[in-house]
Coordinates of C-alpha atoms and ligand atoms in Angstrom, one line a residue:
X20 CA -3.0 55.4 -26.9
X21 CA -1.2 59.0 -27.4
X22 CA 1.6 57.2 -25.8
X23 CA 1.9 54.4 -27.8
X24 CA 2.2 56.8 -30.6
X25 CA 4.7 58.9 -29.3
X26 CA 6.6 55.4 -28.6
X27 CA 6.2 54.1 -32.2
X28 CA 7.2 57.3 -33.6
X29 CA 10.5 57.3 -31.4
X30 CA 11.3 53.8 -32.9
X31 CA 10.9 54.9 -36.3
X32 CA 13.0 57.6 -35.7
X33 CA 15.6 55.7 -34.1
X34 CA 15.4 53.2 -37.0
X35 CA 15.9 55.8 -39.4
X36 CA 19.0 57.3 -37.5
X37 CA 20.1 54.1 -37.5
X38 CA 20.2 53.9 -41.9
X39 CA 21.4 57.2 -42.1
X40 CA 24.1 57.2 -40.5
X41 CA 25.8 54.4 -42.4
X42 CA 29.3 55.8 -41.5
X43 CA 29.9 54.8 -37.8
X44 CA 30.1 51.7 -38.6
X45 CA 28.7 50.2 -35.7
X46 CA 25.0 49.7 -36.6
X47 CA 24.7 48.0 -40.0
X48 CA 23.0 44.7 -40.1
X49 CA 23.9 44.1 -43.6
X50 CA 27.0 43.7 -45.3
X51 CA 27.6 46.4 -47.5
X52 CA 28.8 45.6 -51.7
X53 CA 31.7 48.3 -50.8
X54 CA 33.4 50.8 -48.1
X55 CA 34.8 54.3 -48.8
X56 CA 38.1 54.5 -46.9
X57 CA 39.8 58.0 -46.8
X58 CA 43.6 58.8 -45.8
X59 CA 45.5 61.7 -45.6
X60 CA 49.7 61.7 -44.7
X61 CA 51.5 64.6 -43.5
X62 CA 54.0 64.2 -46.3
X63 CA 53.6 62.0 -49.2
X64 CA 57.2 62.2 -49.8
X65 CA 58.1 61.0 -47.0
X66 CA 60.4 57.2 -47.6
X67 CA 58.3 55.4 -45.2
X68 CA 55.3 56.4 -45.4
X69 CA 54.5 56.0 -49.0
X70 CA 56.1 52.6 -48.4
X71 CA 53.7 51.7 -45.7
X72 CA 50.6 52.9 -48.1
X73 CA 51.9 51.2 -50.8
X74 CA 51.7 48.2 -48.4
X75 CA 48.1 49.2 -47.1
X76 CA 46.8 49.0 -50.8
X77 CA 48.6 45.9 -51.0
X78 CA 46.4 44.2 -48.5
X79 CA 43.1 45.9 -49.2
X80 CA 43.7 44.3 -52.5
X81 CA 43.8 40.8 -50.6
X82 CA 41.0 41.8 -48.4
X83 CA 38.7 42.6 -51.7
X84 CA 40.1 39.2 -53.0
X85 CA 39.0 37.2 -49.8
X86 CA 35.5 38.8 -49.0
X87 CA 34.2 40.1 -52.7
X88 CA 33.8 43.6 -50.9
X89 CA 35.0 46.8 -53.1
X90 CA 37.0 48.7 -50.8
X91 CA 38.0 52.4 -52.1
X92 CA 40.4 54.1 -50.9
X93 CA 41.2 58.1 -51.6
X94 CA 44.5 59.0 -50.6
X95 CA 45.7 62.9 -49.8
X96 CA 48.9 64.4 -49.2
X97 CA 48.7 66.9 -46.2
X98 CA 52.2 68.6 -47.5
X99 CA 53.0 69.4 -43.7
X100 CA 50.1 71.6 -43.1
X101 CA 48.1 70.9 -40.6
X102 CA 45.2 73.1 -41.8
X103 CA 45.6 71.6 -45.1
X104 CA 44.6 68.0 -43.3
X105 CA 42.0 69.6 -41.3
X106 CA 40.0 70.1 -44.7
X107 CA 40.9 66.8 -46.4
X108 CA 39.0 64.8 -43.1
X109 CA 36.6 67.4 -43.8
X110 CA 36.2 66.8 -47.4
X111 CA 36.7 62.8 -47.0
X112 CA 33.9 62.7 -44.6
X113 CA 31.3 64.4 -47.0
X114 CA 32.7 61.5 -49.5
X115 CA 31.2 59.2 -47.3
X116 CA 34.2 58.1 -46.1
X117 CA 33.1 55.2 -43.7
X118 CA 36.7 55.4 -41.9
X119 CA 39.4 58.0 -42.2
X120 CA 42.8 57.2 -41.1
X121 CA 44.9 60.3 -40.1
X122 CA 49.1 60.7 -40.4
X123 CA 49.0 63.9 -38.3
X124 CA 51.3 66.8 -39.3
X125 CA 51.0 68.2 -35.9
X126 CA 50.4 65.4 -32.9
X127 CA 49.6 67.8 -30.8
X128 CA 46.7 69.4 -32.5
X129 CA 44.0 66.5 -33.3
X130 CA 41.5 68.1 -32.1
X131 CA 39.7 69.7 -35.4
X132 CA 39.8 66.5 -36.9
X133 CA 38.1 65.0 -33.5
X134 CA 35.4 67.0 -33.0
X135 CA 34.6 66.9 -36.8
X136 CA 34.6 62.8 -37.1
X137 CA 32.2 63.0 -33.5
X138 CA 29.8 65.1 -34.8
X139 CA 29.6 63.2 -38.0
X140 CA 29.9 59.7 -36.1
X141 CA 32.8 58.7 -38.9
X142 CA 36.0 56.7 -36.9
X143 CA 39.5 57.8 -37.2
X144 CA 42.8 55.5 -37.4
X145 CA 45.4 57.7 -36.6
X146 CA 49.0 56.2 -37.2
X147 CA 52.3 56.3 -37.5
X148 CA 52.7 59.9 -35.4
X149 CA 51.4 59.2 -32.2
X150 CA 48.7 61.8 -30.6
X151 CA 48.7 61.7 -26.7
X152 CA 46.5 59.4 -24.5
X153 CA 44.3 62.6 -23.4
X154 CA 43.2 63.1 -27.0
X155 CA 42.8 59.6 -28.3
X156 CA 40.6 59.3 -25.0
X157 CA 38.2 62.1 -26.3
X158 CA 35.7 59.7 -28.4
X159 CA 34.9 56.3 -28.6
X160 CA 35.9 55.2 -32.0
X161 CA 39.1 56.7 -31.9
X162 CA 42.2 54.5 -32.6
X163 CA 46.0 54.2 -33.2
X164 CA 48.9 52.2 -35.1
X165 CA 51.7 52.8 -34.6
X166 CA 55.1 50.6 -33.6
X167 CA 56.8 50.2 -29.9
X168 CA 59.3 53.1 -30.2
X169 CA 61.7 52.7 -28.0
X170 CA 61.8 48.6 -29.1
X171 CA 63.7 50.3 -32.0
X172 CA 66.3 52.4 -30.0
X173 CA 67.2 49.5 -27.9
X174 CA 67.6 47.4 -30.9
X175 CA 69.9 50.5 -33.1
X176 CA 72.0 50.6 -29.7
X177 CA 72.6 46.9 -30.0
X178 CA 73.6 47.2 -33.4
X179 CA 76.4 49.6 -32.4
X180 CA 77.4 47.2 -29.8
X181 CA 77.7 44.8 -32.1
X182 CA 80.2 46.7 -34.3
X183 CA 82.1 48.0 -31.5
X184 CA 82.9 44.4 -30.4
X185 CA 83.5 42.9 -33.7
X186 CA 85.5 45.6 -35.2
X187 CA 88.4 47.5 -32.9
X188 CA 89.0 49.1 -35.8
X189 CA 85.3 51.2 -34.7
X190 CA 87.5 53.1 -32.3
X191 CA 89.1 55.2 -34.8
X192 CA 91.5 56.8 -32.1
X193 CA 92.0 54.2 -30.4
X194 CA 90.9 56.0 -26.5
X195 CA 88.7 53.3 -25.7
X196 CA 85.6 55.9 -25.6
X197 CA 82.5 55.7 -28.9
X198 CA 82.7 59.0 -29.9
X199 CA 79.1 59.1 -31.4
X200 CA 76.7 61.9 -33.4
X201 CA 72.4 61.8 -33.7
X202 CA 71.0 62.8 -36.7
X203 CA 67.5 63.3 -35.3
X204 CA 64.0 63.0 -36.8
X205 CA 61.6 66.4 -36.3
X206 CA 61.8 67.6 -32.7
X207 CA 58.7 66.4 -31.0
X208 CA 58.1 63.7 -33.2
X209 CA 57.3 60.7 -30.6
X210 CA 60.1 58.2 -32.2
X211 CA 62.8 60.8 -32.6
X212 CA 62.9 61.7 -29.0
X213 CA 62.6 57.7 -28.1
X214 CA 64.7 56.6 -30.3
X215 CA 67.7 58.5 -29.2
X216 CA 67.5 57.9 -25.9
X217 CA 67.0 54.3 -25.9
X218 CA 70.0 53.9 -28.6
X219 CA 72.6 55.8 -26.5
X220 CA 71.3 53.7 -22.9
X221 CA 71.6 50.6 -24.5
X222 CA 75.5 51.5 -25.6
X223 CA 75.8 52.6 -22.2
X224 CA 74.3 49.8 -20.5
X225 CA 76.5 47.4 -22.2
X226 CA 79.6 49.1 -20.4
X227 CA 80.9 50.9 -23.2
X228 CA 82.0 54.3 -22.8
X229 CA 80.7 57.4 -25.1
X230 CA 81.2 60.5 -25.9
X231 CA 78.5 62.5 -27.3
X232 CA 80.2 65.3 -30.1
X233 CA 76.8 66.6 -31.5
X234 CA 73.3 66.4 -33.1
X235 CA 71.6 67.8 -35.3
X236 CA 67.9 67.9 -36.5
X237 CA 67.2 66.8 -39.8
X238 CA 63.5 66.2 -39.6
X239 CA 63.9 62.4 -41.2
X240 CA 64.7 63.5 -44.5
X241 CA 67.8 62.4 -46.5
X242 CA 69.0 65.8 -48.0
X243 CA 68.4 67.6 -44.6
X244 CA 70.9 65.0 -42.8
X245 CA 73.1 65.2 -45.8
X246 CA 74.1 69.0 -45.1
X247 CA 74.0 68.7 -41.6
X248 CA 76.8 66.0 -41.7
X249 CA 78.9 67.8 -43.8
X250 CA 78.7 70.2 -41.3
X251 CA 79.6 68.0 -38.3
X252 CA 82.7 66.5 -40.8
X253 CA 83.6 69.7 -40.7
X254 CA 83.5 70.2 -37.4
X255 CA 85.1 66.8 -36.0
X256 CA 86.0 65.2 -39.0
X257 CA 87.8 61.9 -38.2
X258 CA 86.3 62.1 -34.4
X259 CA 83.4 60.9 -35.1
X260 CA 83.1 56.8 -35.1
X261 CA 79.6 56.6 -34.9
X262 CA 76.4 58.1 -36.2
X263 CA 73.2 57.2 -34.4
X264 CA 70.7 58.2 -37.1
X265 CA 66.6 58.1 -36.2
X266 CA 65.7 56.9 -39.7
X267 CA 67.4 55.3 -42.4
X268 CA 66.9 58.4 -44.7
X269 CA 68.8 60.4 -42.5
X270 CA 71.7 57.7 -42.5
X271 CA 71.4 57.5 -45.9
X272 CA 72.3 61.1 -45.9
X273 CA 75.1 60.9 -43.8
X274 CA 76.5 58.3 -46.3
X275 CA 75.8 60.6 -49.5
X276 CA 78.0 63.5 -47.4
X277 CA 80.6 61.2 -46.5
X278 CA 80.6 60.3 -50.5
X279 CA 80.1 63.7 -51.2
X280 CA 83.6 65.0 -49.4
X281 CA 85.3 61.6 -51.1
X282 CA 86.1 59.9 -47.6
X283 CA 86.7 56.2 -48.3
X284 CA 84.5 53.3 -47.1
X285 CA 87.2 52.4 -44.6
X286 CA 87.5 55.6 -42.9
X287 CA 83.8 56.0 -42.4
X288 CA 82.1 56.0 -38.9
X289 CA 79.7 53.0 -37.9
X290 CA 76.5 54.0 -39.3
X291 CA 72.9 52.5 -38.0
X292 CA 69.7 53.5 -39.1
X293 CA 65.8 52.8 -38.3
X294 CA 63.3 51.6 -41.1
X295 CA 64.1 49.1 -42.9
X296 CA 63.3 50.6 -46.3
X297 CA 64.2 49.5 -49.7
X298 CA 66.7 52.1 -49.4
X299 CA 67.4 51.5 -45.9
X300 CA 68.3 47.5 -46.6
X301 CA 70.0 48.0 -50.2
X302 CA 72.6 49.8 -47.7
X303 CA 72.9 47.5 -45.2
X304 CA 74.0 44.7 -48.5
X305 CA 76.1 46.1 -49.7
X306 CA 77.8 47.0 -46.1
X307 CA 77.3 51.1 -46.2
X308 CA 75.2 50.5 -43.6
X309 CA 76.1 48.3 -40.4
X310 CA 72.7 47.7 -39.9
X311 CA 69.1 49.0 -39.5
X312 CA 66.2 48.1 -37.6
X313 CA 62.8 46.7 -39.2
X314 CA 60.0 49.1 -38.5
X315 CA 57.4 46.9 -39.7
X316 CA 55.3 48.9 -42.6
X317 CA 53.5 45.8 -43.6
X318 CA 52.1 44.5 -39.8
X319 CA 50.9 48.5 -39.7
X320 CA 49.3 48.2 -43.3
X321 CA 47.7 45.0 -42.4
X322 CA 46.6 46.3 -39.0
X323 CA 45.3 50.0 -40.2
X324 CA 43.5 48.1 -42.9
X325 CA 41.8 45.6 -40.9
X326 CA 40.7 48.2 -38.5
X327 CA 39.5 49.9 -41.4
X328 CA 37.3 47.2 -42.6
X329 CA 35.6 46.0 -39.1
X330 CA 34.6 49.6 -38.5
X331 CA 33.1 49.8 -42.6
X332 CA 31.4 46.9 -42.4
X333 CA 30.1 47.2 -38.6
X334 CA 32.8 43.9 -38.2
X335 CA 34.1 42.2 -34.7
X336 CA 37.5 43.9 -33.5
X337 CA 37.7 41.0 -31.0
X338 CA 40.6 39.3 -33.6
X339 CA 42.9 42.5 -33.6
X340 CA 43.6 42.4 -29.7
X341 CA 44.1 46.0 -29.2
X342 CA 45.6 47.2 -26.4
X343 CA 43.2 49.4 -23.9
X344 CA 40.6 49.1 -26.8
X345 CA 42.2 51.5 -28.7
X346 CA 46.0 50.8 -29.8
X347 CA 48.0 48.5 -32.0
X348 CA 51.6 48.7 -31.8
X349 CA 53.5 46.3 -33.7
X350 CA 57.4 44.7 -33.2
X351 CA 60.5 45.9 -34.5
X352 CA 62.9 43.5 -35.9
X353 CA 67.0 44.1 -35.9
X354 CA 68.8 43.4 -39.1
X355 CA 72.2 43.2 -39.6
X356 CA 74.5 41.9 -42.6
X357 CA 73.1 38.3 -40.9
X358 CA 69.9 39.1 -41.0
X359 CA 69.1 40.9 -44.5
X360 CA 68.9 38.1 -46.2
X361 CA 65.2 37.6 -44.7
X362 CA 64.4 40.6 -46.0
X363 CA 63.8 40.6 -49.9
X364 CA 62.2 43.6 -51.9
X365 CA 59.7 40.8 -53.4
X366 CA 58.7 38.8 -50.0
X367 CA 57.2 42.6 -48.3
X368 CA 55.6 40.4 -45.9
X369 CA 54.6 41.6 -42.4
X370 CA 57.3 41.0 -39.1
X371 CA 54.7 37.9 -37.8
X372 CA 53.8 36.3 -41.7
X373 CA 58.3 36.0 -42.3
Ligands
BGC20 C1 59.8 56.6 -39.4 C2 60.4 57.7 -40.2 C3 59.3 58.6 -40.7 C4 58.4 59.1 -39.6 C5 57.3 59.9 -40.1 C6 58.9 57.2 -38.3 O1 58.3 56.2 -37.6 O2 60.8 55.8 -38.8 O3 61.1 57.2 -41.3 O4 59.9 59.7 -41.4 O5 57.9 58.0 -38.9 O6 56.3 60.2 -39.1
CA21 CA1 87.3 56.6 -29.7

């Protein structure tokens, strides 16, 4: 009899446990009228990141359309600070944040952000900066979006080998040998480090000959690149027939320095870039730019979001196939003068739905 007691009083417990904590997401029978999603990005000023949360309101728009659902989202700008972030998750979660999805400002330090979502049994999405295995290992409902990073150097090297083919004019002195310069994204960052390496292999690879004359860090952003190229025109001046630039802000910024010291269009180096932003393509039209490389803002919105709303509503993540239970990484797509044309301001459709 005292047993049964004891046993009854466990399942109430259990029961109640299982109302009040609304927020993992895994134990709600029934579907909830809304869900409380709460994101934080290392930089809000950052080109392609508020382009891919413009995108992610985009489609939670479509989602409420579809299933009637409210879904809320508060957005926070982590202005590179890391402990800054630490206390938005912390503040998002005693929102009621169902879901938080995380742009870390420092990859390698998740772990205030873990052990604060564990003990309060809320799920994080990290994206777009890439924590390692180890840490996304730590917990259960831990997840990532991200893209396939060195997909996108391959594809910026082929761009180059494309121009050196097509246009003999590429080897400015006329030695046979790419003279090339990086402009690279922040040093540590998972896709600056990728990026490179793959771009210059795949030049390589195709049997052309380079010569590597510099780089420079310019932590993605446009006016950073800007002055660090007008240092390397400086420098090498006319030597330089290519710039291999991470992101397409940082090309971008190569081009305004180039404009800057009043070098004409037909004595610039080849140019490629990485993004695919408004920006990014409005330069590869009108032909500043030979070509960028599609990282796809909208397949990660669309992904991030439908995480999002399986682990609000206590949903299936059967459809979203992630990789070791835990990843998505979407395509990257190459676009040259050819292939801009596919990419309108007005379609902003993911890589998959064009
Ligand atoms: C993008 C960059 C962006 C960076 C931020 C990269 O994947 O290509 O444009 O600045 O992510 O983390
Ligand atoms: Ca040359």
């Amino acid at each position: 009899m005292r047993r049964k007691k004891y046993m009854a009083g466990a399942i109430l417990l259990i029961l109640l446990a299982e109302i009040f904590t609304g927020c993992g997401g895994t134990s709600q029978e029934t579907t909830p009228k809304s869900i409380k999603v709460g994101v934080t990005v290392y930089d809000q000023y950052d080109t392609f990141v508020s382009q891919l949360m413009e995108s992610f309101h985009r489609y939670a728009g479509k989602k409420e359309e579809e299933t009637g659902i409210a879904i809320n989202i508060e957005v926070y700008n982590a202005a590179d600070s890391q402990t800054t972030q630490n206390s938005q998750v912390e503040k998002m979660i005693n929102d009621g944040c169902q879901v938080v999805c995380v742009n870390l400002v420092d990859r390698t330090e998740p772990t205030t952000i873990i052990d604060m979502a564990e003990k309060n049994n809320v799920p994080v999405i990290f994206f777009n900066r890439e924590l390692v295995e180890e840490d996304l290992e730590r917990w259960e409902w831990l997840y990532y979006v991200g893209a396939k990073a060195f997909e996108s150097g391959i594809m910026e090297g082929e761009l180059a080998v494309k121009e050196w083919q097509e246009h003999p004019e590429a080897d400015k002195n006329g030695d046979g040998i790419f003279q090339y310069m990086v402009l690279e994204g922040e040093a540590g960052h998972q896709d600056a480090i990728v990026r490179t390496e793959y771009a210059v292999s795949t030049i390589v690879e195709q049997g052309i000959e380079v010569e590597k004359l510099g780089y420079a860090i310019a932590n993605w952003n446009r006016a950073q690149a800007q002055t660090k190229m007008a240092q390397m025109l400086t420098e090498y001046g006319e030597e330089i027939e290519l710039v291999i630039a991470n992101n397409d802000d940082m090309a971008l910024g190569a081009i305004d320095a180039l404009k800057a010291e009043g070098i004409g269009q037909e004595q610039w180096p080849v140019i490629v870039g990485i993004d695919g932003t408004d920006v990014g393509l409005e330069a590869v039209r009108n032909g500043e730019l030979a070509g960028t490389v599609y990282n796809d803002k909208e397949g990660q919105a669309k992904a991030m979001l439908e995480l999002a709303y399986q682990l609000s509503t206590g949903g299936s993540l059967k459809n979203l196939e992630l990789e070791k239970g835990k990843y998505i990484r979407l395509p990257y797509a190459k676009i040259g003068p050819d292939e801009v044309k596919n990419y309108e301001f007005s379609e902003e459709k993911s890589i998959e739905e064009r």
